[in-house]
XYZ file of C-alpha atoms in Angstrom:
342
model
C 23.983 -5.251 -39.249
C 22.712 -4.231 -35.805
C 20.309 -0.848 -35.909
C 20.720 1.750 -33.452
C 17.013 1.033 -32.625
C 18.156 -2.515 -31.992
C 20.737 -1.893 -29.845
C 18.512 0.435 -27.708
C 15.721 -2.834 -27.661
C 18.977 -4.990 -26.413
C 19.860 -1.980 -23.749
C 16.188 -2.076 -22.138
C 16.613 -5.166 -22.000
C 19.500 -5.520 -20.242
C 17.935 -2.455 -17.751
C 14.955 -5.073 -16.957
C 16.978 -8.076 -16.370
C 18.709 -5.790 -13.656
C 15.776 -4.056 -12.212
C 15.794 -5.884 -8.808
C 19.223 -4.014 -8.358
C 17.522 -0.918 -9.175
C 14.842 -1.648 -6.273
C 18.041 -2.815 -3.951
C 19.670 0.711 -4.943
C 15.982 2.258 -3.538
C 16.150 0.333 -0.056
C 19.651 0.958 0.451
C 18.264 4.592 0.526
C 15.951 3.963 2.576
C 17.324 2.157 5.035
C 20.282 4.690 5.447
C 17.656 7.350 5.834
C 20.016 9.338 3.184
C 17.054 11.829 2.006
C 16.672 12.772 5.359
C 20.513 13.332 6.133
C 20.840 15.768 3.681
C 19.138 19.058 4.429
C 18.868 22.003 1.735
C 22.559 22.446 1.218
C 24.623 20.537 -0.821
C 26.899 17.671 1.246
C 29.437 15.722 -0.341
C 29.883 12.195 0.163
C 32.064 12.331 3.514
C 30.070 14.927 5.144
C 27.364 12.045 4.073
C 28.790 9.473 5.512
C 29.498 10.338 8.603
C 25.939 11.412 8.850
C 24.693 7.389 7.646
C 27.457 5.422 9.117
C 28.751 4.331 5.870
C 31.971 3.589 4.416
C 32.741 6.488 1.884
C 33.550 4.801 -1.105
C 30.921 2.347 -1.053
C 28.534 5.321 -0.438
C 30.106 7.568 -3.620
C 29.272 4.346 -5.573
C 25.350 4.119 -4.656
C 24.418 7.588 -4.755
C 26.143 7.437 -8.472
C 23.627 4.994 -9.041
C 20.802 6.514 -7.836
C 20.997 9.631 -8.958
C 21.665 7.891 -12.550
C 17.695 7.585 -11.916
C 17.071 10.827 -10.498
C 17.008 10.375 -6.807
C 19.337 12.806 -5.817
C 21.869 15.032 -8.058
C 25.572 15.831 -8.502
C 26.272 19.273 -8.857
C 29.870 19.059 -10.617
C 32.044 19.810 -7.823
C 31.415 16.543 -6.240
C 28.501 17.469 -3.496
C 24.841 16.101 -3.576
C 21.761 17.795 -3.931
C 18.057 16.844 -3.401
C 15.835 16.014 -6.205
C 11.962 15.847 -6.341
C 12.292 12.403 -6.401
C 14.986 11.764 -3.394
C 12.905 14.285 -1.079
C 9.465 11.358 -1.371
C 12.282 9.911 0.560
C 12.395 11.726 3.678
C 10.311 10.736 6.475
C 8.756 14.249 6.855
C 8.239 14.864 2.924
C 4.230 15.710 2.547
C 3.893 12.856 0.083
C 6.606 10.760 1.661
C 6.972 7.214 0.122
C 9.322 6.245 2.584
C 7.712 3.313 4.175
C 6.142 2.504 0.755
C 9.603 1.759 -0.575
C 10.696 -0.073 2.438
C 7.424 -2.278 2.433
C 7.837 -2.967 -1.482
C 11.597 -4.029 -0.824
C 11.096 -6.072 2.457
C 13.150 -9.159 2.663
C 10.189 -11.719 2.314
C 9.792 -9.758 -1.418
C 13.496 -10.797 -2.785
C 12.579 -14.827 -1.906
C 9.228 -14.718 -3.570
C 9.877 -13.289 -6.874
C 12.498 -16.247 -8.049
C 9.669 -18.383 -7.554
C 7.316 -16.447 -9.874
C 7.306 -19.236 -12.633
C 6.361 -21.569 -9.782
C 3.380 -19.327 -9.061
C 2.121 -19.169 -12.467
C 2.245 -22.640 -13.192
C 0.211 -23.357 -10.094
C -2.247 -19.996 -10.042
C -1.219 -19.546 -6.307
C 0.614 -18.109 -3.852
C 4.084 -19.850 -3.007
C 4.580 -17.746 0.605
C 3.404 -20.296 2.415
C 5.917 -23.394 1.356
C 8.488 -20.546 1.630
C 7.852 -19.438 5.101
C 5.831 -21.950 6.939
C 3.048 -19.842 7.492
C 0.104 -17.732 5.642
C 1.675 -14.152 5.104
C 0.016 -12.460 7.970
C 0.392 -14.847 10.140
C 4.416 -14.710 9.466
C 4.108 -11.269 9.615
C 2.796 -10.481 13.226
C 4.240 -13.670 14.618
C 7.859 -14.101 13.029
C 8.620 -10.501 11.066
C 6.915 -7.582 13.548
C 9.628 -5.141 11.908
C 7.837 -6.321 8.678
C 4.040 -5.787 10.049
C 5.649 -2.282 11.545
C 6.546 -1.135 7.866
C 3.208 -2.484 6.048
C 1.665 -0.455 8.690
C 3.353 2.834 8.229
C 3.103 2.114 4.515
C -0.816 1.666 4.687
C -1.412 4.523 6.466
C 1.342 6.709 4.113
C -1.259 5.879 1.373
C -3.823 6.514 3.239
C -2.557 10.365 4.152
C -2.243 10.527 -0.196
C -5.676 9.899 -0.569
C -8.121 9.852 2.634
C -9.112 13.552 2.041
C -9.794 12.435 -1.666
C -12.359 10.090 0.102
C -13.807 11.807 2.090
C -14.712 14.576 -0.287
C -16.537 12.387 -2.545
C -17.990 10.077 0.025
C -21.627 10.957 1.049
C -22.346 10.435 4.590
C -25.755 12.326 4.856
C -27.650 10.467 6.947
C -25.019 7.899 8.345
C -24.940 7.317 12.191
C -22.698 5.231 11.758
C -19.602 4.441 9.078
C -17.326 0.896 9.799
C -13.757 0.581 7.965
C -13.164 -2.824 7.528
C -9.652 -3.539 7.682
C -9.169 -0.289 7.832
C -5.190 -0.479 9.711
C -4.501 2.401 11.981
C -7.591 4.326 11.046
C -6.515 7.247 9.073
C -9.293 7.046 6.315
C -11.448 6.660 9.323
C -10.143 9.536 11.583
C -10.386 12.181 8.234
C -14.312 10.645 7.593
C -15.255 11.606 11.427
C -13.481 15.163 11.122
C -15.127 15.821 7.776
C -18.630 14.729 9.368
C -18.867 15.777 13.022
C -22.145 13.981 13.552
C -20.983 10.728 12.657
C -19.787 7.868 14.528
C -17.184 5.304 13.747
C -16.302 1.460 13.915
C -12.708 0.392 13.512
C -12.798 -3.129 12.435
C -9.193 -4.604 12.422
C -7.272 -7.889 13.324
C -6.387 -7.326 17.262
C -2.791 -6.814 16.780
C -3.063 -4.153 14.168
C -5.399 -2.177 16.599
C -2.796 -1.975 19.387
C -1.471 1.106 17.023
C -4.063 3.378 15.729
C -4.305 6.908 14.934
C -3.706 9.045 17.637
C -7.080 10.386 16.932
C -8.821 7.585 17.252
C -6.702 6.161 20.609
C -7.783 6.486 24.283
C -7.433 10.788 24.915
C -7.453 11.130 20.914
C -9.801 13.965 19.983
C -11.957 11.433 18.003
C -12.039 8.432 20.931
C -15.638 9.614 22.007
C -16.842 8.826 18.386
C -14.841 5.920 17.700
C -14.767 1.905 18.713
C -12.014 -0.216 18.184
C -13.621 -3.563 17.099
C -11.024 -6.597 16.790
C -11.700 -9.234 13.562
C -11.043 -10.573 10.488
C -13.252 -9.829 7.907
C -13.010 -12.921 6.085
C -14.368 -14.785 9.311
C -17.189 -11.774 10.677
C -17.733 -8.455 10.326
C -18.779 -6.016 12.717
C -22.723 -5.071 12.803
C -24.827 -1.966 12.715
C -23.122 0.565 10.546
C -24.742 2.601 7.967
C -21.833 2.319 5.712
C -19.248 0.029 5.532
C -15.760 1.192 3.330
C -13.495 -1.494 2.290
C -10.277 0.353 0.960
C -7.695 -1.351 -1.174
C -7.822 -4.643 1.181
C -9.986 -6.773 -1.480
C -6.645 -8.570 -3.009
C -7.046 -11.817 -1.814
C -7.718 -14.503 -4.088
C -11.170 -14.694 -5.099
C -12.753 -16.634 -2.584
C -11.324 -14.947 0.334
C -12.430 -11.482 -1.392
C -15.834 -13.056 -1.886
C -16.072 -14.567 1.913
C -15.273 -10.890 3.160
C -18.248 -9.258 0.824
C -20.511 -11.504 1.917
C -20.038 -10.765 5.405
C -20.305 -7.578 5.172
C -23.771 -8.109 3.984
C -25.018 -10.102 6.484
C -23.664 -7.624 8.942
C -25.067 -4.909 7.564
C -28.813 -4.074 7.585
C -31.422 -3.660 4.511
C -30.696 -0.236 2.592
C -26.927 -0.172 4.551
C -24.664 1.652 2.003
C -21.081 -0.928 1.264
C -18.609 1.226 -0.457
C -15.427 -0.761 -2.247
C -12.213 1.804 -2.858
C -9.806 -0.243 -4.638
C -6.520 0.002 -7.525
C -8.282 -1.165 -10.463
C -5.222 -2.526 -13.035
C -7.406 -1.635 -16.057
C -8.023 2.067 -14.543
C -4.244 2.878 -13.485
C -2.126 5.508 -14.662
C 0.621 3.379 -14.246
C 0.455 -0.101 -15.716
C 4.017 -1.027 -15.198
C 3.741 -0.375 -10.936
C 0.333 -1.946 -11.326
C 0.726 -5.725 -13.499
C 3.912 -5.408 -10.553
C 1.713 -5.616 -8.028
C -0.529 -7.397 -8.909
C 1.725 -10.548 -9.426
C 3.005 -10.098 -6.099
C -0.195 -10.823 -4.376
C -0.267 -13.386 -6.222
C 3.345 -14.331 -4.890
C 2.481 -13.304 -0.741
C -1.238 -14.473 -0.770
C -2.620 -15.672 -4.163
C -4.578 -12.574 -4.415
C -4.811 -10.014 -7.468
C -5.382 -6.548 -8.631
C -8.650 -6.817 -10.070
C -10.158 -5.198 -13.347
C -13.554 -3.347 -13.192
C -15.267 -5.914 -14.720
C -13.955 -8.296 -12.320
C -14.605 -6.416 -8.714
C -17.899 -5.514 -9.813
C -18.785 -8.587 -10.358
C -17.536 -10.300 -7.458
C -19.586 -7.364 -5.404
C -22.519 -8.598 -7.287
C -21.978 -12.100 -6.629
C -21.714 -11.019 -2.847
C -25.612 -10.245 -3.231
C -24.789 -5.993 -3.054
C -26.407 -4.264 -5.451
C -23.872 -1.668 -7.196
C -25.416 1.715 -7.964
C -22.141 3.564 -9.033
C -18.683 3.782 -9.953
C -16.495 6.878 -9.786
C -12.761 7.595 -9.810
C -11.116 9.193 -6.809
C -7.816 11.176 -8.046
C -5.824 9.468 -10.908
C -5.282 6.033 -8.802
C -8.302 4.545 -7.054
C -11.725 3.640 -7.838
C -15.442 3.872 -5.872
C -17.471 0.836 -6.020
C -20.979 2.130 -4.115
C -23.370 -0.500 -3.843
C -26.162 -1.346 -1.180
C -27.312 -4.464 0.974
C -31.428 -5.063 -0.887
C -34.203 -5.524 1.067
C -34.718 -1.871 2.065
C-alpha cells in the first residue's frame, strides 16, 4: 500500500523531472516584460495581452502557471495582481532580477544541460563541441544579444551587493584599486564614491569596456579618477594598483583560475593588497541555486563554484598570502590576502 508520504516523494519527483518547464514558465515572463505591464492595479488577462502582444488564451494559461509558484496572483474575479516575487521582475524593481533570469534561461543554457552526463563523465565543459567556439568567444562574436544580457545581469548583481563591498573593504592608504574583470564597473564606480581620494583601473576584455558605467565613461562624474584598461586576466593583468578585487569571476576550471591569480601577483607590487569576493557553495544560503550553478560552469566553461577550502587554497598556490576571510551579506565571501616581499 502506497503512504501518503510516498506519494508526496513520487509528486517531488515528478516537480523535478519538470523543472526546466518551470525555468521556461520564468523566461516567458521575462521576455514578455509581463511584471512591468502590469502597474498597481489589477488587469485581467485581455487588458494583458494587448499590453504583451500575446494571444489571450495562451497567456491565461502561463500566468496560471506562474502564479501556481507565486509570481503573480489571481484575485478571484479573474484579474492579476503583483506579488513580491513577480515585481523582482520588473526592470525598475530595486532588487530587479530581470536580466538574471534572462541570463540563467538564455538559449545556449537549454542545449547544454542534456549533455550534463556527457560532462560528468569527461570532468569538462561540452560548450565548445556544441558551439564551435570557447563560450566567450561565441558570446561576443556569434550571440551579442547573449553578451548584452550577461552584462546587464553582472552588473544587476553587482547593484545587490557593491555597497556591501565597499563598506567592508578597507582602502586606507590605496592610491590606487584595479577590478579585474570587473564588467561595466559598478563595484568599481561605488569603491571611488565611497573613497574620494582614490583612483581606479578598469581591467576588462575590450569589447566589454565599450559599455561601462556611466560614471566611469568619458563626461561620467568618476572619468577623471578612472582608466579603462583592455585584457584578459588569464593572459596579463594590469600593473601598479594597491589593491586588486577579483569579484565572482574565479569560476574557471582550475588552471585558468590559477593562471589569473598568478598574474595578478606579478602585476602587483610587494605588500599590494589582492582581495577575492566570490559564491562559496559550502557558505550559501541556498544550496539548491548554488550545486545549480555550479554544474553549469562546468557545462559553459569547465569551471566550478568553489568551497572555502578549495579557493583558499588555490590563492595560496598563486604565491598570495591570505590574511582573512569574512562574509559580505548572506551570499558572498572576502578572501584578503597580500603579494610577500613587503
Amino acid at each position: 500500500m502506497t503512504t501518503d508520504a510516498g506519494l508526496h516523494t513520487v509528486m517531488l519527483m515528478r516537480e523535478l523531472a519538470l523543472s526546466a518547464g518551470y525555468a521556461g514558465i520564468l523566461r516567458a515572463a521575462a521576455e514578455l516584460r509581463l511584471a512591468d505591464a502590469l502597474g498597481e492595479a489589477p488587469a485581467t488577462v485581455t487588458e494583458l495581452a494587448l499590453e504583451v502582444d500575446a494571444d489571450p488564451e495562451a497567456l491565461a494559461r502561463l500566468l496560471r502557471a506562474l502564479a501556481v509558484h507565486g509570481v503573480f496572483a489571481e484575485d478571484g474575479q479573474g484579474r492579476y495582481t503583483h506579488t513580491e516575487m513577480s515585481r523582482l521582475l520588473r526592470a525598475d524593481a530595486p532588487r530587479s532580477m530581470l536580466y538574471m533570469v534572462l541570463w540563467a534561461t538564455e538559449p545556449w543554457t537549454w542545449a547544454l544541460w542534456g549533455r550534463l552526463a556527457e560532462a560528468v563523465r569527461r570532468g569538462g565543459e561540452v560548450f565548445g563541441e556544441v558551439y564551435g567556439k570557447d563560450f566567450f568567444t561565441h558570446l561576443h562574436e556569434d550571440a551579442p544579444d547573449s553578451a548584452q544580457v550577461f552584462d546587464r545581469a553582472m552588473t544587476q548583481s553587482s547593484v545587490m551587493s557593491a555597497r556591501m563591498v565597499a563598506e567592508m573593504l578597507d582602502l586606507d592608504g590605496a592610491g590606487v584599486v584595479a577590478d579585474i574583470a570587473g564588467g561595466q564597473g559598478y563595484l568599481l564606480a561605488t569603491l571611488l564614491e565611497r573613497h574620494p581620494t582614490v583612483r581606479g583601473v578598469l581591467f576588462d576584455l575590450p569589447k566589454v569596456l565599450l559599455n561601462p558605467d556611466p560614471r566611469l565613461a568619458e563626461g561620467g562624474t568618476l572619468a577623471g579618477r578612472a582608466r579603462l584598461v583592455p585584457g584578459d586576466c588569464r593572459e596579463s593583468v594590469t600593473p601598479g594598483a594597491d589593491v586588486y578585487v577579483l569579484k565572482n569571476i574565479l569560476e574557471w576550471e582550475d588552471e585558468s583560475t590559477l593562471r589569473a591569480l598568478r598574474n595578478v601577483r606579478a602585476a602587483a607590487r610587494p605588500g599590494a593588497k589582492v582581495v577575492v569576493i566570490e559564491n562559496l557553495v559550502d557558505g550559501s544560503p541556498e544550496m539548491k541555486f548554488a550545486t545549480a550553478m555550479d554544474l553549469l560552469l562546468l557545462l559553459n566553461v569547465g569551471g566550478r563554484r568553489h568551497t572555502k577550502d578549495g579557493l583558499v587554497g588555490l590563492i595560496g598556490q598563486a604565491g598570495l598570502e591570505v590574511t582573512g576571510l569574512r562574509r559580505v551579506g548572506p551570499y558572498l565571501h572576502m578572501i584578503e590576502s597580500t603579494v610577500p616581499g613587503a
